Short mmCIF file of C-alpha atoms in Angstrom, two decimals:
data_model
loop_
_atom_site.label_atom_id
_atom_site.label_comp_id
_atom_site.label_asym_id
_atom_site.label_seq_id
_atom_site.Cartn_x
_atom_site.Cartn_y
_atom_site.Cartn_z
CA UNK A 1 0.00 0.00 0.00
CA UNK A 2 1.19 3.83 -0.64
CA UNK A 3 0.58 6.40 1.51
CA UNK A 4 -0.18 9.80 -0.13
CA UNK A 5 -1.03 13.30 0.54
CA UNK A 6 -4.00 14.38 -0.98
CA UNK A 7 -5.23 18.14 -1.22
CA UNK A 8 -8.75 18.87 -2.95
CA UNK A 9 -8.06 21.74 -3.34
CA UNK A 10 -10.04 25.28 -4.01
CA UNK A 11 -13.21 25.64 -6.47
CA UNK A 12 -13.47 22.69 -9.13
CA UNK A 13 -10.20 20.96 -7.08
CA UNK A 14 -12.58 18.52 -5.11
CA UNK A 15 -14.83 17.57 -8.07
CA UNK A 16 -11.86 16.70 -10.52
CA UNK A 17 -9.71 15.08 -7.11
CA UNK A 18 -12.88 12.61 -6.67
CA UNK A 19 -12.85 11.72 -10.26
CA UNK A 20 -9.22 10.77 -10.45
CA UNK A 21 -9.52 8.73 -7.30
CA UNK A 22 -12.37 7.08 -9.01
CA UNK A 23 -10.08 6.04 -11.95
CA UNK A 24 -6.99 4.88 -9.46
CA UNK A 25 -8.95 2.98 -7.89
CA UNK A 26 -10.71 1.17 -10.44
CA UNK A 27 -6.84 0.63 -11.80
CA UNK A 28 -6.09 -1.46 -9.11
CA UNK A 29 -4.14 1.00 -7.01
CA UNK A 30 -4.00 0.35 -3.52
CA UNK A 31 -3.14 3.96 -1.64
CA UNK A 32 -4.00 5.32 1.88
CA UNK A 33 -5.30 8.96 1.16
CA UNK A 34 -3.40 10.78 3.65
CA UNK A 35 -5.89 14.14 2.95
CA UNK A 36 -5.35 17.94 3.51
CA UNK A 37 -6.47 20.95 3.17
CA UNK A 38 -5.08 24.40 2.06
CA UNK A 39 -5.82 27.30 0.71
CA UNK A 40 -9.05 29.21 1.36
CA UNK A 41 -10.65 26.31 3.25
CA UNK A 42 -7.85 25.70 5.53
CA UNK A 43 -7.60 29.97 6.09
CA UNK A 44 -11.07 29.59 7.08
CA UNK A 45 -10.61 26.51 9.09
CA UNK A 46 -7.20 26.91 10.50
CA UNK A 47 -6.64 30.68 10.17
CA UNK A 48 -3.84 29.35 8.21
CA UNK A 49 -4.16 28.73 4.06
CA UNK A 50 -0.84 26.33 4.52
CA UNK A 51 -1.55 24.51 8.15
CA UNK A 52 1.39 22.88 9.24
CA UNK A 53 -0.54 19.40 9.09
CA UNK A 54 -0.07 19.54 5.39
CA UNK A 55 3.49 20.37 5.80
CA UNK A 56 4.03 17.88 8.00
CA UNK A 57 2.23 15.01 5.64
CA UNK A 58 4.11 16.20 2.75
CA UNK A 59 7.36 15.78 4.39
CA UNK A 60 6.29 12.14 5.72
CA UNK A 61 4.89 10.77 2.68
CA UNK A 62 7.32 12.13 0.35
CA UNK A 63 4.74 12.47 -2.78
CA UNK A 64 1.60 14.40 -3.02
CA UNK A 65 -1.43 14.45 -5.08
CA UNK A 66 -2.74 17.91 -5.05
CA UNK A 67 -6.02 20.17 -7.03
CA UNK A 68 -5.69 23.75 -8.07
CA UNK A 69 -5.58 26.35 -5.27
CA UNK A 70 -6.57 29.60 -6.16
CA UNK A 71 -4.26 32.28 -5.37
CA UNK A 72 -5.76 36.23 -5.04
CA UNK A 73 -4.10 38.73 -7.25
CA UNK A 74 -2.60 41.79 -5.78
CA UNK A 75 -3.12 40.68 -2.13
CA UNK A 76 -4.18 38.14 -0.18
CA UNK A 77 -1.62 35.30 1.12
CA UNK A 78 1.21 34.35 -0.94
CA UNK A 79 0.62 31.73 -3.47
CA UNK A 80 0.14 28.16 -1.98
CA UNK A 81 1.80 26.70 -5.04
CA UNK A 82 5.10 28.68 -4.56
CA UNK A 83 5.35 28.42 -1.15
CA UNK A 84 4.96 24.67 -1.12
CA UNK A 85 7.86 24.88 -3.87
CA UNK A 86 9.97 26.65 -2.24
CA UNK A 87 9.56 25.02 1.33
CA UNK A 88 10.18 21.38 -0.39
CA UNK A 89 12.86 23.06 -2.72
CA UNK A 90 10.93 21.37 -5.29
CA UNK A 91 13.69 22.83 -8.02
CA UNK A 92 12.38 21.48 -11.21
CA UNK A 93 9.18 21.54 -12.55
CA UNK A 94 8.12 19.39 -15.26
CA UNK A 95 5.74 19.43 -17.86
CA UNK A 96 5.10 16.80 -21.05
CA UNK A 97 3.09 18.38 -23.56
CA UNK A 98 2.12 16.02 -26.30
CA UNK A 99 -0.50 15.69 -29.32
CA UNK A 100 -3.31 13.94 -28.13
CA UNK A 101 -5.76 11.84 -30.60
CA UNK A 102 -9.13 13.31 -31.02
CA UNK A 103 -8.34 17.14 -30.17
CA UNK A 104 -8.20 19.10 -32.35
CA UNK A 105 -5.25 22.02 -32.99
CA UNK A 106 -3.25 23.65 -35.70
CA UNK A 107 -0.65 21.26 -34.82
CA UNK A 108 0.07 17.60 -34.88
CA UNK A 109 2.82 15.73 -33.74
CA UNK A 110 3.83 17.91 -30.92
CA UNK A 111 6.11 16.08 -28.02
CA UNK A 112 8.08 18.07 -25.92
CA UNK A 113 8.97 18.16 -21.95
CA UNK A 114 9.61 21.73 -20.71
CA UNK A 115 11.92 21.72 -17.43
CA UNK A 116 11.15 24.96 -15.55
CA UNK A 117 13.19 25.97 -12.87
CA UNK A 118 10.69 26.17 -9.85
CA UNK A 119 12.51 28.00 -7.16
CA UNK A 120 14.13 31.70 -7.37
CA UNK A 121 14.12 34.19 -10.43
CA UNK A 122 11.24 37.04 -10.08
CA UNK A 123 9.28 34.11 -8.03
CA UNK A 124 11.52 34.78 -5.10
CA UNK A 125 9.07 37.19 -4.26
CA UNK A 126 11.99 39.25 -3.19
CA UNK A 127 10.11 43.09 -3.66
CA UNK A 128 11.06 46.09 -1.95
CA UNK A 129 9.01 49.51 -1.94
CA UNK A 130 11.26 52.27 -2.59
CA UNK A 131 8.23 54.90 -1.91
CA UNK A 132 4.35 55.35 -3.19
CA UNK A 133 5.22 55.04 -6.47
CA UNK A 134 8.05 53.00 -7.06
CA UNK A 135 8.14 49.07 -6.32
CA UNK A 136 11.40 46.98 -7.52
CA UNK A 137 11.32 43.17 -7.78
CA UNK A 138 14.67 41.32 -7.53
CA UNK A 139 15.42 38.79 -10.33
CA UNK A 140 17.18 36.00 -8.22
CA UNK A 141 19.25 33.63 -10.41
CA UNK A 142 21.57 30.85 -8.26
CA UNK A 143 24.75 29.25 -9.55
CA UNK A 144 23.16 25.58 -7.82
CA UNK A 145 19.87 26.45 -9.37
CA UNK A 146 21.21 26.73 -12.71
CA UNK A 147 23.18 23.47 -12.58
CA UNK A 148 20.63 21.04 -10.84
CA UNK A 149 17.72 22.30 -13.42
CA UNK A 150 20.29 21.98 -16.20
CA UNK A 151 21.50 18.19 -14.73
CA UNK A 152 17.71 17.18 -14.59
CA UNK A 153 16.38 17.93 -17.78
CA UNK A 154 20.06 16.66 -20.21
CA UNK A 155 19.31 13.40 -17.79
CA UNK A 156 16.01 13.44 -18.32
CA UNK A 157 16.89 13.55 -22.14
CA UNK A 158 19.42 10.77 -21.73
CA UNK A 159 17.17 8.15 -20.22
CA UNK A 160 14.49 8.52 -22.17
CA UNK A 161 16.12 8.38 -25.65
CA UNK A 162 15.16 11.95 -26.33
CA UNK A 163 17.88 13.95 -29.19
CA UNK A 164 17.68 17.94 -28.21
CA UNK A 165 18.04 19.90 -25.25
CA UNK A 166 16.99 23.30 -26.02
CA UNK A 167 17.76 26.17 -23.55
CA UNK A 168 15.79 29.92 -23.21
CA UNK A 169 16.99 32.98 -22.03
CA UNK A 170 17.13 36.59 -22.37
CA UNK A 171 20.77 36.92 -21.19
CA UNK A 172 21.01 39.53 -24.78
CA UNK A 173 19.41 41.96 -21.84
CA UNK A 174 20.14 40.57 -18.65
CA UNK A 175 23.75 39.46 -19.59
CA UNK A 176 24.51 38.49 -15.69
CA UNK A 177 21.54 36.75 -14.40
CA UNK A 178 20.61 34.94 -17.48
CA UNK A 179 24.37 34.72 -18.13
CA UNK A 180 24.68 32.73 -15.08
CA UNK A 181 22.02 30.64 -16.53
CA UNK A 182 23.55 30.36 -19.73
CA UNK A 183 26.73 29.42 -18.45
CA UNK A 184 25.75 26.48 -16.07
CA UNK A 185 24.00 24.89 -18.67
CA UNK A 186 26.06 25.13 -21.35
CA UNK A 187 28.66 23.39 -19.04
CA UNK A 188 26.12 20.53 -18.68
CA UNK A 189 25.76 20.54 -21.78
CA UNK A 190 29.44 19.55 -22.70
CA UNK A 191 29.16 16.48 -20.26
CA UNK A 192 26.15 15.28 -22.50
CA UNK A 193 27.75 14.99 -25.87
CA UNK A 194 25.26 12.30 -27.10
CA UNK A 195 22.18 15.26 -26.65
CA UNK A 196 22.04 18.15 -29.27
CA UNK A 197 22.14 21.58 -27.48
CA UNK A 198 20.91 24.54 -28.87
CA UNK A 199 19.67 28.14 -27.36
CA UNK A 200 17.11 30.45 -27.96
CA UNK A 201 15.93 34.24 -27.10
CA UNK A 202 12.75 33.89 -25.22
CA UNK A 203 10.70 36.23 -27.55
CA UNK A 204 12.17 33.91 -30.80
CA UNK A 205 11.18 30.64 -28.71
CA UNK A 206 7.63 32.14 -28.25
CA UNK A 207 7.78 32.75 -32.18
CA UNK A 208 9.33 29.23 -32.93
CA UNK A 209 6.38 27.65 -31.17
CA UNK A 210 4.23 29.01 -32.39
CA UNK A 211 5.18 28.13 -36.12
CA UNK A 212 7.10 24.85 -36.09
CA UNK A 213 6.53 23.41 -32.70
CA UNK A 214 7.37 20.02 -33.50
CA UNK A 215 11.18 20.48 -33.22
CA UNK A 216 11.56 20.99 -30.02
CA UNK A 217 12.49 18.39 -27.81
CA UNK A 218 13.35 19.18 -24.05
CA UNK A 219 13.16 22.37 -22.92
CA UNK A 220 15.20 24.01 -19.90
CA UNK A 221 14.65 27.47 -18.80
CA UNK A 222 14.22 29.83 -15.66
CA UNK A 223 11.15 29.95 -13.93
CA UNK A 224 9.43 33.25 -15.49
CA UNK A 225 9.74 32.10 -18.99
CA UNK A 226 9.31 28.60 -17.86
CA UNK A 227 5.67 29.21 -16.63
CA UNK A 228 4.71 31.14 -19.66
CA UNK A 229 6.14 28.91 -22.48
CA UNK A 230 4.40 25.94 -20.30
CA UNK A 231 1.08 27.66 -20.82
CA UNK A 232 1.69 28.32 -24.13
CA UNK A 233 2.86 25.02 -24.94
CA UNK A 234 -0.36 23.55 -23.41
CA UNK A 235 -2.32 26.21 -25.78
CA UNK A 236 -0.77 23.80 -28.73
CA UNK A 237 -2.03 20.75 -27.97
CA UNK A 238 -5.75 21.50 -26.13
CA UNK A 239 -5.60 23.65 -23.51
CA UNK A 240 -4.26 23.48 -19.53
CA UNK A 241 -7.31 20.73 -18.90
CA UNK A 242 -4.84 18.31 -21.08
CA UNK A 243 -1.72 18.29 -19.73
CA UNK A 244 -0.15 17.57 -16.65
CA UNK A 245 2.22 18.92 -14.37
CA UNK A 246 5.22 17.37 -11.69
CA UNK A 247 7.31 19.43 -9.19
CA UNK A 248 10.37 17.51 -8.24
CA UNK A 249 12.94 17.92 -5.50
CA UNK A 250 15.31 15.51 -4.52
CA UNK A 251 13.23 13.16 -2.01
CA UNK A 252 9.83 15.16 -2.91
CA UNK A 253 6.99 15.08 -5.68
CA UNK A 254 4.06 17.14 -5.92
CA UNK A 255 1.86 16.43 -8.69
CA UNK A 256 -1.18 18.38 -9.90
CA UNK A 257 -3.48 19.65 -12.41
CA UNK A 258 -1.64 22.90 -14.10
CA UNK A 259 -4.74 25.00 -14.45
CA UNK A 260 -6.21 27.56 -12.02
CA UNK A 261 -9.40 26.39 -9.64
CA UNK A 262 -12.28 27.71 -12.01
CA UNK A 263 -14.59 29.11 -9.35
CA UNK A 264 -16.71 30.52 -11.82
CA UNK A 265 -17.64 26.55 -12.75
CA UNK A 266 -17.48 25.50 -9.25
CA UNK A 267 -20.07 22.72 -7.91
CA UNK A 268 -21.59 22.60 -11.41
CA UNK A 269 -19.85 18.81 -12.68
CA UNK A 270 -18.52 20.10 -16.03
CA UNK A 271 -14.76 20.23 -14.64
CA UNK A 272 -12.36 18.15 -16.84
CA UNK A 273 -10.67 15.88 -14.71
CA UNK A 274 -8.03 14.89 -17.29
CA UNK A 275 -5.25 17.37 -16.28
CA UNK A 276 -5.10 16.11 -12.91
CA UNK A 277 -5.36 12.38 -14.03
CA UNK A 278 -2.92 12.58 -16.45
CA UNK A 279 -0.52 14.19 -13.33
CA UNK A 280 -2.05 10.80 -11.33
CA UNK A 281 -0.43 9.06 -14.42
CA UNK A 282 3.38 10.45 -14.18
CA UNK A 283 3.06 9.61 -9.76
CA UNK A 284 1.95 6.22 -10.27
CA UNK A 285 5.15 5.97 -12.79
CA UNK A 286 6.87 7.22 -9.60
CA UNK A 287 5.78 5.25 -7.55
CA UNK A 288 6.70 1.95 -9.87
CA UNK A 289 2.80 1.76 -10.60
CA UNK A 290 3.95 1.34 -14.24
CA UNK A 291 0.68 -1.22 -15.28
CA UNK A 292 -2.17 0.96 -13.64
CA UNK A 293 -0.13 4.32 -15.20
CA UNK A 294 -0.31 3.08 -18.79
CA UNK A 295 -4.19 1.48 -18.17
CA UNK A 296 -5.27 4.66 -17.17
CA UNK A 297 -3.75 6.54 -19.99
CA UNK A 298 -4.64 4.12 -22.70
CA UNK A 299 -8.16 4.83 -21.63
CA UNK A 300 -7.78 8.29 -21.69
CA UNK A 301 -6.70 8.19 -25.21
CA UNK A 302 -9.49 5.69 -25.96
CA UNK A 303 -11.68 8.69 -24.23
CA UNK A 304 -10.75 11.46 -26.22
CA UNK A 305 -10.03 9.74 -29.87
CA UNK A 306 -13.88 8.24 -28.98
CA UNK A 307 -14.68 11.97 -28.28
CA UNK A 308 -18.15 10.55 -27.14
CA UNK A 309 -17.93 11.45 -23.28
CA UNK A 310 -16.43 14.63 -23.01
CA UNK A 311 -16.42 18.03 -20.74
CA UNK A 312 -17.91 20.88 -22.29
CA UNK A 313 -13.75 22.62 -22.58
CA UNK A 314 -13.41 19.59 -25.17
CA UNK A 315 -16.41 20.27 -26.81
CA UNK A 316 -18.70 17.66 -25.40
CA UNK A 317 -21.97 18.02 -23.11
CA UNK A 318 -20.96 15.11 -20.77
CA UNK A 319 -20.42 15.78 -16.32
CA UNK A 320 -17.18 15.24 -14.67
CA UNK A 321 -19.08 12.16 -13.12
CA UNK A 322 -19.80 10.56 -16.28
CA UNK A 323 -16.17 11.40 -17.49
CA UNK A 324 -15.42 9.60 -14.53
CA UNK A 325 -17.33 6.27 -14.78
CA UNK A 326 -16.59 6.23 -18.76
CA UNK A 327 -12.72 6.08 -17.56
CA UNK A 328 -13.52 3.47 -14.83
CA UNK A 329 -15.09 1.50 -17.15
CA UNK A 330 -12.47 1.33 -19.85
CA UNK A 331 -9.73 1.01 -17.39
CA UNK A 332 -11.84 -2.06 -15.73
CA UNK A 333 -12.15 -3.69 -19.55
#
């Protein structure tokens, strides 16, 4: 048995989390739900949106499951998602971002990773307020940041047969910070002389994706451009209800659903659950769950290239419930 921290989550979070438990389940998957809450919930309950309860599971278990938390824009507490990144230096985080049958883009055959690292740059949330009407934010870029992001994704690339490593900056600007970047991977990238390296201006990448995305490969970059060309990226092949999403330390996982906690759909049962059970996918893979992993995503595949039971963001009529049972049913056949 596996014990794992579970967080529903703000908004749609607890719809989508019952669905994907649903679907491990029906795979087979024997786990004790270690569950917690944070965000607004747990401010409400606790007085607290990150209760040290949840900490303290987290750094028990090892490996979280975990829904969208909505974070408030321009005040409020501090993002959950950062915080729990930065208190489990969860350094890299990774997202696949792949054609999927049945949805329908401008593209085909799209299959990248992007390796985004998760744990300094503007995201420090270093800001100072120099008076009423000047605020400067601190661009924090590490020498050991650089390298272990670097190390991660060219390894990454090694062991699973993959050919390019590609890295963005802006370092024609910020020639010291993204400098630094530059320079620590581009002495990874000498160790790695079976991977093709090449680098790219952010606002070219951007470009580049959006014309020929199919030849990129693995992506590295810092964490500001990382989130954006994530977002992007998932823009290519559906959407953020289609791809999933890993932060990875070195004895730490937290997995979950890369979109925002829809309040606006809330309680309704049109949430797409598929973001946050394709991130169920890449933990049972971590977990050496490697049989119930590829059940469940063969029948999500089966799922959408059926395109019979679908959430209205795909273009269907059908309930996160009945999402849910359709994938329970062709996991169980």
């Amino acid at each position: 048995m596996h014990k794992i921290t579970l967080i529903f989550g703000d908004g749609i979070g607890p719809e989508i989390t019952e669905a994907v438990k649903a679907v491990i389940a029906a795979a087979g998957v024997d786990i004790l739900w270690d569950v917690q809450e944070v965000g607004q919930k747990a401010l409400k309950a606790y007085g607290n949106p990150l209760p040290d309860a949840a900490i303290e599971s987290i750094k028990a278990n090892k490996i979280a499951l975990k829904g969208p938390v909505t974070t408030q824009i321009g005040n409020g507490f501090k993002s959950i998602n950062v915080t729990l990144r930065q208190t489990f230096d969860l350094y890299a985080n990774i997202r696949p971002v792949k054609s999927l049958p049945g949805v329908k883009t401008p593209f085909t055959g799209i299959d990248m990773v992007i390796f985004r690292e998760n744990t300094e740059d503007l995201y420090a949330g270093i800001e100072n307020v120099i008076n009423e009407d000047r605020v400067e934010a601190i661009k924090l870029i590490t020498r050991k940041a650089s390298h272990r992001i670097a190390e991660k994704a060219f390894e990454y690339a090694r062991q699973n047969n993959r050919k390019k490593v590609t890295a963005i900056h802006k370092a024609n600007i910020m020639k010291k910070a993204d400098g630094l970047f530059l320079e620590e991977v581009r002495k990874t990238a000498d160790k790695y002389s079976d991977i093709a390296y090449d680098e790219l201006i952010v606002d070219n990448a951007c470009m580049k994706l959006v014309q020929q995305p199919q030849k990129f490969d693995v992506i590295v970059t810092e964490n500001l451009y990382g989130d954006i060309i994530s977002d992007l990226c998932a823009g290519l092949v559906g959407g953020l209800g289609v791809v999933p999403g890993m932060n990875v330390g070195e004895d730490c996982m937290i997995f979950e659903a890369v979109h925002g906690s829809a309040p606006d759909i809330a309680g309704k049962n049109i949430a797409n659950p598929l973001a946050l059970l394709m991130s169920a996918v890449e933990m049972l893979k971590a977990i050496g769950e490697t049989e119930a992993a590829d059940s469940i995503q063969s029948a999500i595949y089966k799922l959408l290239e059926e395109g019979k039971c679908l959430t209205p963001d795909l273009g269907g009529s059908a309930t996160t419930s009945e999402v849910a049972q359709e994938l329970c049913r062709l996991v169980a056949n």
